[in-house]
mmCIF file of C-alpha atoms in Angstrom:
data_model
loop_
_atom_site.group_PDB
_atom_site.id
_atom_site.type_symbol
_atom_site.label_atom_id
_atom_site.label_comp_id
_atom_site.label_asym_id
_atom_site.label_seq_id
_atom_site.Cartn_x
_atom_site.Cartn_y
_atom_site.Cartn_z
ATOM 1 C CA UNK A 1 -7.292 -3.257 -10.951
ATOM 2 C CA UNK A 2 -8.271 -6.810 -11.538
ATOM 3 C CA UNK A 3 -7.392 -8.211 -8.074
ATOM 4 C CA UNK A 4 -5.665 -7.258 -4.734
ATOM 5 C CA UNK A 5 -2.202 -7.949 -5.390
ATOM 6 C CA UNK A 6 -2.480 -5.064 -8.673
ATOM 7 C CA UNK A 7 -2.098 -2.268 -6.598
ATOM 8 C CA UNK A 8 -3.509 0.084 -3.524
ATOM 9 C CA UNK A 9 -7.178 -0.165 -5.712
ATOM 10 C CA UNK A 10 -9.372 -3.153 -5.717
ATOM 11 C CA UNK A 11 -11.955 -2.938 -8.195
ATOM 12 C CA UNK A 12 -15.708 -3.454 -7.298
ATOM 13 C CA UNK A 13 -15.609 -6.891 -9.483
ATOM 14 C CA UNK A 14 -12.392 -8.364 -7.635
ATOM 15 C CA UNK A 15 -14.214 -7.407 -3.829
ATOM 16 C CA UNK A 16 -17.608 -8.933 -5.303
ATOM 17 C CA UNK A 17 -16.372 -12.171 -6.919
ATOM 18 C CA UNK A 18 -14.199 -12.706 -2.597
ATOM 19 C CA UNK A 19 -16.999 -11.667 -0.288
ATOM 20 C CA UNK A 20 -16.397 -15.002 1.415
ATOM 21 C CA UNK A 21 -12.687 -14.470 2.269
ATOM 22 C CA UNK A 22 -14.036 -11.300 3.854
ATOM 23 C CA UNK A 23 -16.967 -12.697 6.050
ATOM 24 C CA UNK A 24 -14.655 -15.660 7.327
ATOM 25 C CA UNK A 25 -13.779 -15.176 10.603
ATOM 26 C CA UNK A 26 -9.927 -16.409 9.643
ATOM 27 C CA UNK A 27 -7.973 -12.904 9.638
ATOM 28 C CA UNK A 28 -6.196 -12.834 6.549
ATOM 29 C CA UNK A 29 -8.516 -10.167 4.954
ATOM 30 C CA UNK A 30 -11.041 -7.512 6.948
ATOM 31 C CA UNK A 31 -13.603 -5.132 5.375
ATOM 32 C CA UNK A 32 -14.516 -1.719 6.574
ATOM 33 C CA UNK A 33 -16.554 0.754 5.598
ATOM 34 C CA UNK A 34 -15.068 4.349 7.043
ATOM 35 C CA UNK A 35 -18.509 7.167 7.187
ATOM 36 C CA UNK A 36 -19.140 10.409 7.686
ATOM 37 C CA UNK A 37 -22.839 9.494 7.647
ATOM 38 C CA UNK A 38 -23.977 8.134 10.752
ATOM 39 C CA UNK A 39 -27.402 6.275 8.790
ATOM 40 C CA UNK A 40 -25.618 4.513 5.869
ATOM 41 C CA UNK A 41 -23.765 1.325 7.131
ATOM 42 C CA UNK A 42 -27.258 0.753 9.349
ATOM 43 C CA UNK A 43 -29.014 1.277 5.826
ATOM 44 C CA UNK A 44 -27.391 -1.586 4.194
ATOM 45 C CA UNK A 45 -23.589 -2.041 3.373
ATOM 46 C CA UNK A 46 -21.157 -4.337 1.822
ATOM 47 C CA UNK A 47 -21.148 -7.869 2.913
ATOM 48 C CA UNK A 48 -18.254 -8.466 5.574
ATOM 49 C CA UNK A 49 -18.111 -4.914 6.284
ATOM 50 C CA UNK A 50 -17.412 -3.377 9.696
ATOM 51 C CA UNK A 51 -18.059 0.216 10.113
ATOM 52 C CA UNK A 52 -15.437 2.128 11.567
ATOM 53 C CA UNK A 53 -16.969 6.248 12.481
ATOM 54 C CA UNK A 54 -14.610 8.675 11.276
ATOM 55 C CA UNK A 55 -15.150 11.201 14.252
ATOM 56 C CA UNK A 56 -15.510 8.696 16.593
ATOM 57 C CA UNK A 57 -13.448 5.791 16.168
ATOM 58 C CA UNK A 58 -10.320 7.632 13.944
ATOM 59 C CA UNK A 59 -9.022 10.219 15.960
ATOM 60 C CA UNK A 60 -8.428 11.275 19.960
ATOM 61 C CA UNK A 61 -11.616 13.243 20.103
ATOM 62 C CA UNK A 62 -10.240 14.780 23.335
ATOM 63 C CA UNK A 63 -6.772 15.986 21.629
ATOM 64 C CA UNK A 64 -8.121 16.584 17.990
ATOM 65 C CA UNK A 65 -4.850 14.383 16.703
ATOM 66 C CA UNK A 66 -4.817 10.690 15.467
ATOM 67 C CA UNK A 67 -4.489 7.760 17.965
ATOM 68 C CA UNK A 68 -2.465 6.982 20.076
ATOM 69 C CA UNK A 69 -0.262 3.698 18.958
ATOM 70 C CA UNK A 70 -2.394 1.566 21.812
ATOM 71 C CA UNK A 71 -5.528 3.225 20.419
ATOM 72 C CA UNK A 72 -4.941 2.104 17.051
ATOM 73 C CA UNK A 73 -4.272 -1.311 17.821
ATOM 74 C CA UNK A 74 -7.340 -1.519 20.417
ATOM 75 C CA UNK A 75 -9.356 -0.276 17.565
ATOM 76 C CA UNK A 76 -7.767 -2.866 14.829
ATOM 77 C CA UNK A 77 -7.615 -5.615 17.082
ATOM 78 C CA UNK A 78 -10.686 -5.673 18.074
ATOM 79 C CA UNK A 79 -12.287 -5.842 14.391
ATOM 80 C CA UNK A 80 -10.395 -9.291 14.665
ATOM 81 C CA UNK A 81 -7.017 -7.604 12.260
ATOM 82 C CA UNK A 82 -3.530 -8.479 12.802
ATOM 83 C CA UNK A 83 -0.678 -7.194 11.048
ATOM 84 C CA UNK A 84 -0.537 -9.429 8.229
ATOM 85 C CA UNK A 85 -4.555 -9.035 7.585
ATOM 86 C CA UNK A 86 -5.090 -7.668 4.331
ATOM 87 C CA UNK A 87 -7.433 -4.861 4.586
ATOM 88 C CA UNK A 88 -9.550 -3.201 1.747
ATOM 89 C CA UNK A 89 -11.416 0.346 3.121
ATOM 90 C CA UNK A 90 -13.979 2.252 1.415
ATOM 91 C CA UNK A 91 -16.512 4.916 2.425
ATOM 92 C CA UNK A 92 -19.096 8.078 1.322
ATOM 93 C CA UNK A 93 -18.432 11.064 0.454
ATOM 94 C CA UNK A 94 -16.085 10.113 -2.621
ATOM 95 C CA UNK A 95 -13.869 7.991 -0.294
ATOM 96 C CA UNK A 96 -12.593 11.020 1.776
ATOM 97 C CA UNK A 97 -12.913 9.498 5.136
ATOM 98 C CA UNK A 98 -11.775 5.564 4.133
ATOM 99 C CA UNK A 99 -8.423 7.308 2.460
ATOM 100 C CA UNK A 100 -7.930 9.402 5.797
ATOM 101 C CA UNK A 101 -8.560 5.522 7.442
ATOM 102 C CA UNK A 102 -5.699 4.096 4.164
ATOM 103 C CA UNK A 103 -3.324 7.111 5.459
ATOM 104 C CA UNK A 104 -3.634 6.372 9.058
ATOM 105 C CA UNK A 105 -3.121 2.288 8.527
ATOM 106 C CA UNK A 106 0.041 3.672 6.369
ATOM 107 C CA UNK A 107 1.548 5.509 9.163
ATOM 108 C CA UNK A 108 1.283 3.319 11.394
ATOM 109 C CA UNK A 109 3.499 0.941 8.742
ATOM 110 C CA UNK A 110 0.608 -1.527 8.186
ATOM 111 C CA UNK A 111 1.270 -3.145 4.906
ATOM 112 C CA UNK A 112 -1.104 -4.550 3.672
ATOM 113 C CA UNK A 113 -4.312 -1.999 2.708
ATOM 114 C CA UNK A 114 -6.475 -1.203 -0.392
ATOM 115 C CA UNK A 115 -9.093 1.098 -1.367
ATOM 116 C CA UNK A 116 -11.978 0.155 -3.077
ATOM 117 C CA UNK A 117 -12.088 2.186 -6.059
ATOM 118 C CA UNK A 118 -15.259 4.194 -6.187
ATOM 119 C CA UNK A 119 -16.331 3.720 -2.845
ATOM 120 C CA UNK A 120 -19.679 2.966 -1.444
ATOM 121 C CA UNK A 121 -21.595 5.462 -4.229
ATOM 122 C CA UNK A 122 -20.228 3.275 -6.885
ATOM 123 C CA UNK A 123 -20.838 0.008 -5.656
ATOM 124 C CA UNK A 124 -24.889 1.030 -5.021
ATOM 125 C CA UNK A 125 -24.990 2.667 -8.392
ATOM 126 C CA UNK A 126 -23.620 -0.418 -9.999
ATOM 127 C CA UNK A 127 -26.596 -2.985 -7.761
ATOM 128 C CA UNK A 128 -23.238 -5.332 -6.394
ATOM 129 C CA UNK A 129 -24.528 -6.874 -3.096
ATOM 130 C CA UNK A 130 -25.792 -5.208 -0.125
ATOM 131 C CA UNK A 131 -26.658 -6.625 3.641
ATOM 132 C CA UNK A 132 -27.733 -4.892 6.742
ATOM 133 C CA UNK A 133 -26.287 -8.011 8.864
ATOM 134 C CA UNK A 134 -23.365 -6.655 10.934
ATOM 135 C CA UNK A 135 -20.433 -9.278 11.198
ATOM 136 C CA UNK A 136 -18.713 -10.027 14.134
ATOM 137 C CA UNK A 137 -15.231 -11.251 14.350
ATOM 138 C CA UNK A 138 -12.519 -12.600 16.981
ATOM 139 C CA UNK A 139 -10.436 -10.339 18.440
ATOM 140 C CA UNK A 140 -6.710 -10.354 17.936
ATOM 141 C CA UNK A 141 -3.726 -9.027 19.040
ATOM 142 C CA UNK A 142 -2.564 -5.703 17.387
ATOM 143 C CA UNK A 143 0.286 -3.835 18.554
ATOM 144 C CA UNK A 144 1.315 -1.202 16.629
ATOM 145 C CA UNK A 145 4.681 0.073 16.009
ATOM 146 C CA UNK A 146 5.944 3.661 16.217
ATOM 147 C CA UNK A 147 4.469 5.840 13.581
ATOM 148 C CA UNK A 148 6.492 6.717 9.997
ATOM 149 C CA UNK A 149 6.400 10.264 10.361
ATOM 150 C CA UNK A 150 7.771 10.984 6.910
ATOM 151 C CA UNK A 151 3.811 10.929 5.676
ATOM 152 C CA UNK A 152 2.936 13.439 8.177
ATOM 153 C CA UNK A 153 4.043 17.293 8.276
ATOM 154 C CA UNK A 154 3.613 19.317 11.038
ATOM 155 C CA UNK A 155 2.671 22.942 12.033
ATOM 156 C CA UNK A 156 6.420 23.749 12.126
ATOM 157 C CA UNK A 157 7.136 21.896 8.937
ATOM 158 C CA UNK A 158 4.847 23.828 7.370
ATOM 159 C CA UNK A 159 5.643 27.283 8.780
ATOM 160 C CA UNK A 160 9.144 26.263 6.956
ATOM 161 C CA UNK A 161 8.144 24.930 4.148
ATOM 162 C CA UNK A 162 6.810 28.183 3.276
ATOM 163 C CA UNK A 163 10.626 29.640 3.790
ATOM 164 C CA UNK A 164 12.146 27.050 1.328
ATOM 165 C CA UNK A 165 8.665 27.291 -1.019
ATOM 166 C CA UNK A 166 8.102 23.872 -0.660
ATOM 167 C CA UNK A 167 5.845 22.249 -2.942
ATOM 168 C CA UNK A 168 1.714 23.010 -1.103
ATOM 169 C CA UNK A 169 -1.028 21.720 -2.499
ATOM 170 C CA UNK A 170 -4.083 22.928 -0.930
ATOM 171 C CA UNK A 171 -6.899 20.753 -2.083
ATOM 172 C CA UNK A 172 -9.549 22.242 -0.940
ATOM 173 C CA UNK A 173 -12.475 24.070 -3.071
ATOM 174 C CA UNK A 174 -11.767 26.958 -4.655
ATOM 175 C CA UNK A 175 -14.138 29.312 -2.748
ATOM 176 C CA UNK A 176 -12.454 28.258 0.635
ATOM 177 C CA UNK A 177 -9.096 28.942 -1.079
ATOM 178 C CA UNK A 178 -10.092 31.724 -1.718
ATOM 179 C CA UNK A 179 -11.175 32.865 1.421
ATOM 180 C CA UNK A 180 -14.908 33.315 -0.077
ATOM 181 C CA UNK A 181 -15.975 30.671 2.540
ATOM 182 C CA UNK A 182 -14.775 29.196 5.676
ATOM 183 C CA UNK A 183 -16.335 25.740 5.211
ATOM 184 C CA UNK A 184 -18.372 23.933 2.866
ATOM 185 C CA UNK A 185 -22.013 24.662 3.570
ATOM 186 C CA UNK A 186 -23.196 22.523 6.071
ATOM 187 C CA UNK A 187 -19.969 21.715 7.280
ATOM 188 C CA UNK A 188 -19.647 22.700 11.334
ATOM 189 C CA UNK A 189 -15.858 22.390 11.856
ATOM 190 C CA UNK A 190 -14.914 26.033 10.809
ATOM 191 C CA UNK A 191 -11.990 28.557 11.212
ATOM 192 C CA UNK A 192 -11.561 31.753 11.854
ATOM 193 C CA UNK A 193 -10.162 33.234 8.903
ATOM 194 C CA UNK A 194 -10.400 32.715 5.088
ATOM 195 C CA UNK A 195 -7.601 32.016 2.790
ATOM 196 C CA UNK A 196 -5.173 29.872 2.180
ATOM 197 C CA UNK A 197 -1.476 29.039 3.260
ATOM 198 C CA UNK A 198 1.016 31.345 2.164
ATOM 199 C CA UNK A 199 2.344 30.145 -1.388
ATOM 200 C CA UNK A 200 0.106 27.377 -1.638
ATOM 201 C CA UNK A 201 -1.316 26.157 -4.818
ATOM 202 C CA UNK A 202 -4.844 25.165 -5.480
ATOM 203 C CA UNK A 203 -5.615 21.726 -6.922
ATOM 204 C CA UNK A 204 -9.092 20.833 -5.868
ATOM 205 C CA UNK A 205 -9.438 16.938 -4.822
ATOM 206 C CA UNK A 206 -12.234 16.657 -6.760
ATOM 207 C CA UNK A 207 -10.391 16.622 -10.049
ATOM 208 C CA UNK A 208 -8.899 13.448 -9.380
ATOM 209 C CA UNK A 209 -12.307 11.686 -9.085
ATOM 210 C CA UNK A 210 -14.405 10.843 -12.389
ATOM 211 C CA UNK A 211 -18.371 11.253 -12.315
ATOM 212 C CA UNK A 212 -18.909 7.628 -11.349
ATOM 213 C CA UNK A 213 -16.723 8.485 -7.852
ATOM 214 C CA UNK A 214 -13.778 6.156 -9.520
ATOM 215 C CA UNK A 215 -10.567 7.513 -9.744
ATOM 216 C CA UNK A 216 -9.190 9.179 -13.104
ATOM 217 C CA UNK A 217 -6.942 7.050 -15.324
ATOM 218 C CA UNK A 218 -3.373 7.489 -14.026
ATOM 219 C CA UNK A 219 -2.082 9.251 -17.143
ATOM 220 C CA UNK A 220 -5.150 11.960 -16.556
ATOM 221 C CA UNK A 221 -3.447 12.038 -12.979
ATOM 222 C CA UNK A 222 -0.034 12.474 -13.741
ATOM 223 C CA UNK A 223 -1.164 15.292 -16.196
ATOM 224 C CA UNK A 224 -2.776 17.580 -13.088
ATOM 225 C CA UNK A 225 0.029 16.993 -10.690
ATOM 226 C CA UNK A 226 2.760 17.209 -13.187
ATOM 227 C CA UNK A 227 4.347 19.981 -10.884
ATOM 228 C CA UNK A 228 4.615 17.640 -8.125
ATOM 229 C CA UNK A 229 6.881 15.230 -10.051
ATOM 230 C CA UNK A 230 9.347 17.986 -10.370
ATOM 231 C CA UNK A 231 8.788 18.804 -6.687
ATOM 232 C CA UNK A 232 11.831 17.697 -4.118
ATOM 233 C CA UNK A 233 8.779 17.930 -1.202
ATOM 234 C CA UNK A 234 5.255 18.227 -1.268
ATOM 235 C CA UNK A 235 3.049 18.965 1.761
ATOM 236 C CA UNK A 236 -0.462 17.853 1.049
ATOM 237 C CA UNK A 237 -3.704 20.290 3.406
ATOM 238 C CA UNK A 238 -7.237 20.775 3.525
ATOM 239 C CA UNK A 239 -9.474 21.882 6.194
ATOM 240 C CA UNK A 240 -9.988 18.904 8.040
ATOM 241 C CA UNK A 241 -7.527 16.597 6.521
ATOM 242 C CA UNK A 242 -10.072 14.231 4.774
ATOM 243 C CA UNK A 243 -9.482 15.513 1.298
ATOM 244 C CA UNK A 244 -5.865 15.999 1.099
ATOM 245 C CA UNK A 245 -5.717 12.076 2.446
ATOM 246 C CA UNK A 246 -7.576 11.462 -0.910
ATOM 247 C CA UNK A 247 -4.431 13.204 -2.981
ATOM 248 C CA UNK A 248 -1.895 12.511 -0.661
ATOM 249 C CA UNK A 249 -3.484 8.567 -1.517
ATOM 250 C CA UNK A 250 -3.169 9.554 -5.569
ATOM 251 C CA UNK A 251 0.384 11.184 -5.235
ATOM 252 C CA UNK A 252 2.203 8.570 -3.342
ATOM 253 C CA UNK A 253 0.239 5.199 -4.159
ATOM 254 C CA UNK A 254 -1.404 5.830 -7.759
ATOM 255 C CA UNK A 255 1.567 8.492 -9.186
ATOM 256 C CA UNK A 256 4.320 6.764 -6.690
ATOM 257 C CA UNK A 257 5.778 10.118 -6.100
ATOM 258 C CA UNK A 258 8.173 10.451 -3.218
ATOM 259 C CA UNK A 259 8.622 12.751 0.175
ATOM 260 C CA UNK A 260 4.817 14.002 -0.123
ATOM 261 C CA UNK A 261 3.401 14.785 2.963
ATOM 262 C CA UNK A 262 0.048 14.878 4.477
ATOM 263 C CA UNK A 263 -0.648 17.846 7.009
ATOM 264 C CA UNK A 264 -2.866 16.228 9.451
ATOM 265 C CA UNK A 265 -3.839 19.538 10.866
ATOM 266 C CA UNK A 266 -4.628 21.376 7.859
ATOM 267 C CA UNK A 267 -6.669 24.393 7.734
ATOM 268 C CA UNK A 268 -8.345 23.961 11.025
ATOM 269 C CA UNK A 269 -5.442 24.182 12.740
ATOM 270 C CA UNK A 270 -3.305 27.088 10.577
ATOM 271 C CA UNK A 271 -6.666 29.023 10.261
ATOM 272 C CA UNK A 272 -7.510 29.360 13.606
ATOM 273 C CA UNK A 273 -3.721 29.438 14.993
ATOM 274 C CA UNK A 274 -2.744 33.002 16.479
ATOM 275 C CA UNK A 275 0.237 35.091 14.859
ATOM 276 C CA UNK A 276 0.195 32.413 11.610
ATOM 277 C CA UNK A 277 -0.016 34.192 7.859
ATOM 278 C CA UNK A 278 -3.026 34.011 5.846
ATOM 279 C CA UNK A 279 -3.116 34.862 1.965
ATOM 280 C CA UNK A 280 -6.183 35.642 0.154
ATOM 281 C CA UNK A 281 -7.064 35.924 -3.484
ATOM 282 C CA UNK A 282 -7.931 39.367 -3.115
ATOM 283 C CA UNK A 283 -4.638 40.527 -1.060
ATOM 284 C CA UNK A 284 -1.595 40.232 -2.268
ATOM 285 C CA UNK A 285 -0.409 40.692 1.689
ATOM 286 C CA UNK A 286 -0.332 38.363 4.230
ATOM 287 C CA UNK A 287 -3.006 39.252 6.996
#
């Protein structure tokens, strides 16, 4: 994408060649930068960036569910972002966390957010410019309106989706699909039982993402999700949701397919749930 107004991408050259409309204090256009990794905004970071903590600063760590409407617009607001700022978002880890950040801006009906396309790995790999000075902005009012809930399935959606064999995409990797693993190695926030959901398919979120951490052309995209296009619903999981934001991002804003879904709860919450079904690759049963 060759500027902001292409598309949900911005490409690397389009952010680098309007840095300054990003480290203006004037709130027509914000920066963030959305990490897993607590060292690598401090370690030097896009110009104009803000660093919003995915743990900390995305989600009610006391409930385990996204923020409230008044939390969201505390957290916005006080970056100095109305709702007309144009935001662009863009993180490590192959942009997991800033699409989670995308999704969450997109149900709470913000319209105007982009992803930088290849994230944070791309931009160092490619020597565009890095600072370690942290801007700060005005604050503004944000108030936020009531969520769209049409991006966001539910336990109970879910539980019936399997009934009406819904379209479910479980992006995770194949050895937690599985049931092989619980978690990625290294990764703490586990479940109790392997597997998958009940009819799901597997379509690992790494295939959308080329070896330079940009995204695959959009005809290479259409051709792995073809089975969504004929889909009347698709519900979108992982294990902590941060992965199936990615495809729920290249489903509905790259592929513009409609009523996909993104289950916010994903395996965390179905894996460790009493009395909910669990398939494995190595049981035909439900267990």
């Amino acid at each position: 994408m060759s500027n902001a107004g292409d598309g949900p991408l911005v490409s690397p050259e389009w952010l680098a060649e309007n840095l300054d409309r990003f480290e203006s204090d004037d709130a027509d256009y914000r920066l963030f930068e959305v990490d897993i990794q607590e060292d690598a905004y401090a370690s030097g970071h896009i110009p104009g960036a803000t660093r919003i903590d995915w743990e900390a600063d995305l989600r009610d760590t006391e409930t385990f569910d996204v923020l409230s409407p008044d939390d969201f617009g505390d957290l916005l607001g006080g970056h100095g972002v109305t709702r007309e700022t144009t935001v662009v978002l863009y993180g490590d880890f192959f942009n997991w966390f800033a699409a989670h950040a995308y999704w969450l801006l997109k149900y709470y009906r913000h319209e105007n957010v982009l992803l930088l396309d290849g994230g944070r790995k791309y931009w160092l790999d490619n020597d565009f410019p890095m600072t370690t000075d942290q801007p700060e902005f005005s604050e503004q009012d944000y108030d936020a309106p009531s969520p769209d809930e049409s991006v966001r399935a539910r336990r109970t959606e879910v539980e019936q989706a399997i009934e009406d064999e819904t379209c479910l995409l479980d992006v995770r990797a194949p050895a937690e699909f599985r049931g092989d693993i619980l978690a990625p190695p290294g990764w703490n926030e586990g479940v109790q039982r392997g597997g998958h959901i009940p009819g799901a398919e597997n379509m690992p979120c790494r295939l959308t993402i080329q070896a330079d951490r940009r995204f695959r052309p959009t005809d290479k995209l259409a051709d792995l999700f073809g089975q969504v296009g004929d889909a009347d619903e698709t519900i979108v999981y992982c294990r902590i949701g941060e992965r199936s934001a990615l495809v729920w991002f290249v489903l509905t804003e790259l592929l513009g397919y409609e009523n996909v879904s993104y289950y916010y709860g994903s395996f965390v919450e179905w894996g460790n749930a009493v009395g909910l079904p669990v398939e494995s690759a190595t049981s035909a049963e439900l267990r």
